[in-house]
Amino acid sequence: MYDPKSLHAEQFIDNDEVLASLEYADRYCNDPAEIDRIIEKAKLCKGLTHREASALLACTLPDRVQAIFELAEKVKKEFYGNRIVLFAPLYLSNYCINSCVYCPYHRQNKHMPRKKLTQEEIAKEVIALQDMGHKRLAIESGEDPVMAPIEYILESIRTIYSINHRNGAIRRVNVNIAATTVDNYRKLKAANIGTYILFQETYNKESYEKLHPAGPKHDYAYHTEAMDRAMEGGIDDVGLGVLFGLDSYRYEFAALLMHAEHLEAVHGVGPHTISVPRVKRAEDIDPNAFDNGIDDGIFAKICACIRLAVPYTGMIISTRESPAVREKVIRLGISQISGASRTSVGGYVEPEPEEDSTNQFYVSDQRTLDEVVNWLMRDGFIPSFCTACYRKGRTGDRFMSICKKGEIQNCCHPNALMTLKEYLEDYASPETKELGNALITRELDNISNAGIREITLRNLKSIEQGQRDFRF
Ligand code: SAM
């Protein structure tokens, strides 16, 4: 039976409740009165239930769909302003004992060369990332308790934080590794990680078990309950996501929001971020082999409806998506994007061709970080390298309460400008630097609080003079 407060996966992601939500959505999706009621509720920026959001997602009334997109854009502006936080993935190891049918790391894949970075190789990758200007990483690893045990992950995190090349520093390491024990989550917390990210892949238990036929990841409950263990282990920022294309997108969407509601009901804090990956081509993987692929229009609608359902949750889009798709959805609610990503093990030092590579998937946005930063600014966004939520302890429920009150602008906006300034001084091309400095001048005028504006101005000057010991 459905119980958002239960700690059992099959109760907080109750299959009958998902199906009942889809029925509700079918019944009301084109009922103008009910859709208007939901849109009015969404305007309050206090979120929607999974049933309400499912009805919006299913709505096909052209003027209402238009209103949903417009409102998502407005809510995004209200909560996140025009800042977009940048990060890069760092692949540590592709050894894997699972058999996920959509992932080229699966253990039956004998073509893929297996690689695990040594600490020296990690240091070189980190230097390459710092030299681009990155400050925030997401480390990625296949699941292999022998080749990549938790001790290896922890040592790698220590290495990453220890490297300071020129003015470079990685200030936040997010972690995307397989579901693990409370004890291991405690160790990750003690290693000062930022967000723990784990994609559910699919919430449909029957599909999940078919798509993960063997290995520890086969256990639906263990995987689905991972975020509760992470929170029990003291990690208060967790990142959810589903891999769109594996099962019906409407099922995934409703269940994803039920998962968010569950975390809020049990731990008093929802997910820090939601990622929206789609299955991509990779070595040994053909995305067309999956029946539930979604087109760009549906994808954009999903982003817009997530924005309205959980306005206080960051949304992440990776380089799985092309520049054109990223351009379209970014304004509908995305708050973080990856840039200049390499999805192979060791790929920042030695880029690999697509064929016979260790790429986890082929990236669709191949631009350099400078090109991404330049593009964001031309599109009216402020690229931000801020990691302060973690640095200043504004994580978990404290971050949520700041964010829910809409106060995020007062600290995030100045931090975005200052970290952008660091980027411009240290890494940008002359053209990007000129564009960025003009943008910073304009955006400073938009800080209404005179005191905050004054401090920001002072810090910007110090950055220009070479000071780099800020903790954003
Ligand atoms: N091994 C960890 C786990 O099991 O969760 C880490 C995850 S893996 C390095 C990162 C994510 O990439 C997976 O959770 C999956 O959603 C995604 N992924 C795998 N194969 C993919 C593909 N062909 N296209 C797009 N994303 C893929």
CSV table of N, CA, C and O and ligand atoms in Angstrom, one decimal, residues 91 102-104 140-143 176-178 198-199 201 217 243 278-280 282 285 320 360-361, ligand 1:
chain,number,residue,atom,x,y,z
A,91,TYR,N,35.6,10.3,-14.8
A,91,TYR,CA,35.5,8.9,-14.7
A,91,TYR,C,36.7,8.3,-14.1
A,91,TYR,O,37.8,8.4,-14.6
A,102,TYR,N,21.7,-1.2,-20.8
A,102,TYR,CA,21.9,0.1,-21.5
A,102,TYR,C,23.3,0.7,-21.4
A,102,TYR,O,23.6,1.7,-22.0
A,103,CYS,N,24.1,0.0,-20.5
A,103,CYS,CA,25.4,0.6,-20.2
A,103,CYS,C,26.6,-0.2,-20.8
A,103,CYS,O,26.6,-1.4,-20.5
A,104,PRO,N,27.5,0.5,-21.5
A,104,PRO,CA,28.6,-0.2,-22.1
A,104,PRO,C,29.6,-0.8,-21.0
A,104,PRO,O,30.4,-1.7,-21.4
A,140,GLU,N,32.7,9.5,-11.2
A,140,GLU,CA,31.9,8.4,-11.7
A,140,GLU,C,32.7,7.1,-11.7
A,140,GLU,O,33.9,7.2,-12.0
A,141,SER,N,32.0,6.0,-11.3
A,141,SER,CA,32.7,4.8,-11.4
A,141,SER,C,31.8,3.6,-11.6
A,141,SER,O,30.6,3.7,-11.1
A,142,GLY,N,32.2,2.6,-12.3
A,142,GLY,CA,31.5,1.4,-12.3
A,142,GLY,C,31.5,0.7,-11.0
A,142,GLY,O,32.3,1.1,-10.1
A,143,GLU,N,30.7,-0.3,-10.8
A,143,GLU,CA,30.6,-1.0,-9.4
A,143,GLU,C,31.5,-2.2,-9.5
A,143,GLU,O,31.2,-3.2,-10.2
A,176,ASN,N,29.0,10.0,-7.9
A,176,ASN,CA,28.0,9.2,-8.6
A,176,ASN,C,28.5,7.7,-8.6
A,176,ASN,O,29.1,7.3,-9.6
A,177,ILE,N,28.3,7.0,-7.5
A,177,ILE,CA,28.8,5.6,-7.5
A,177,ILE,C,27.6,4.8,-7.1
A,177,ILE,O,26.6,5.3,-6.6
A,178,ALA,N,27.7,3.5,-7.2
A,178,ALA,CA,26.6,2.6,-7.0
A,178,ALA,C,26.1,2.6,-5.6
A,178,ALA,O,26.8,3.0,-4.6
A,198,LEU,N,22.6,9.4,-7.5
A,198,LEU,CA,22.4,8.0,-7.9
A,198,LEU,C,21.1,8.0,-8.8
A,198,LEU,O,20.1,8.4,-8.3
A,199,PHE,N,21.3,7.6,-10.0
A,199,PHE,CA,20.1,7.5,-10.9
A,199,PHE,C,19.3,6.2,-10.6
A,199,PHE,O,19.9,5.2,-10.5
A,201,GLU,N,17.5,4.9,-12.8
A,201,GLU,CA,17.4,4.3,-14.1
A,201,GLU,C,15.9,4.1,-14.4
A,201,GLU,O,15.4,4.8,-15.3
A,217,LYS,N,23.3,-4.6,-8.6
A,217,LYS,CA,22.3,-3.6,-8.9
A,217,LYS,C,21.0,-4.2,-9.3
A,217,LYS,O,20.0,-3.5,-9.4
A,243,LEU,N,16.8,7.4,-16.1
A,243,LEU,CA,17.4,7.3,-17.5
A,243,LEU,C,16.2,7.2,-18.4
A,243,LEU,O,15.6,6.1,-18.6
A,278,ARG,N,19.0,11.0,-21.0
A,278,ARG,CA,18.3,10.1,-21.9
A,278,ARG,C,19.3,9.1,-22.4
A,278,ARG,O,20.5,9.4,-22.5
A,279,VAL,N,18.9,7.9,-22.7
A,279,VAL,CA,19.8,6.8,-23.2
A,279,VAL,C,20.5,7.3,-24.4
A,279,VAL,O,19.8,7.8,-25.4
A,280,LYS,N,21.8,7.1,-24.5
A,280,LYS,CA,22.6,7.6,-25.7
A,280,LYS,C,23.3,6.4,-26.3
A,280,LYS,O,23.5,5.3,-25.6
A,282,ALA,N,26.4,4.3,-27.3
A,282,ALA,CA,27.7,4.0,-26.7
A,282,ALA,C,28.3,2.8,-27.3
A,282,ALA,O,27.6,2.1,-28.1
A,285,ILE,N,26.1,-0.2,-27.4
A,285,ILE,CA,24.7,0.1,-27.0
A,285,ILE,C,24.1,0.9,-28.1
A,285,ILE,O,24.6,1.9,-28.6
A,320,ARG,N,25.1,14.8,-22.6
A,320,ARG,CA,24.3,13.8,-23.4
A,320,ARG,C,23.5,14.5,-24.5
A,320,ARG,O,23.1,13.9,-25.5
A,360,GLN,N,31.6,6.2,-21.6
A,360,GLN,CA,30.3,5.6,-21.1
A,360,GLN,C,29.2,5.8,-22.0
A,360,GLN,O,28.3,5.0,-22.1
A,361,PHE,N,29.2,7.0,-22.6
A,361,PHE,CA,28.3,7.3,-23.7
A,361,PHE,C,28.9,8.4,-24.6
A,361,PHE,O,29.9,9.0,-24.1
B,1,SAM,N1,27.9,2.6,-11.4
B,1,SAM,C1,27.1,3.6,-10.8
B,1,SAM,C2,25.6,3.2,-10.7
B,1,SAM,O1,25.4,2.0,-10.9
B,1,SAM,O2,24.8,4.0,-10.4
B,1,SAM,C3,27.4,4.9,-11.4
B,1,SAM,C4,26.6,5.2,-12.5
B,1,SAM,S1,27.2,5.5,-14.1
B,1,SAM,C5,28.9,5.8,-14.1
B,1,SAM,C6,26.3,7.0,-14.4
B,1,SAM,C7,25.0,6.9,-15.1
B,1,SAM,O3,25.2,6.9,-16.5
B,1,SAM,C8,24.1,5.7,-14.9
B,1,SAM,O4,23.5,5.7,-13.7
B,1,SAM,C9,23.2,5.7,-16.1
B,1,SAM,O5,22.0,6.3,-15.8
B,1,SAM,C10,24.0,6.5,-17.1
B,1,SAM,N2,24.2,5.7,-18.3
B,1,SAM,C11,24.6,4.5,-18.5
B,1,SAM,N3,24.6,4.1,-19.8
B,1,SAM,C12,24.2,5.1,-20.5
B,1,SAM,C13,23.9,5.4,-21.9
B,1,SAM,N4,24.1,4.4,-22.8
B,1,SAM,N5,23.4,6.6,-22.2
B,1,SAM,C14,23.2,7.5,-21.3
B,1,SAM,N6,23.4,7.4,-20.0
B,1,SAM,C15,23.9,6.2,-19.6
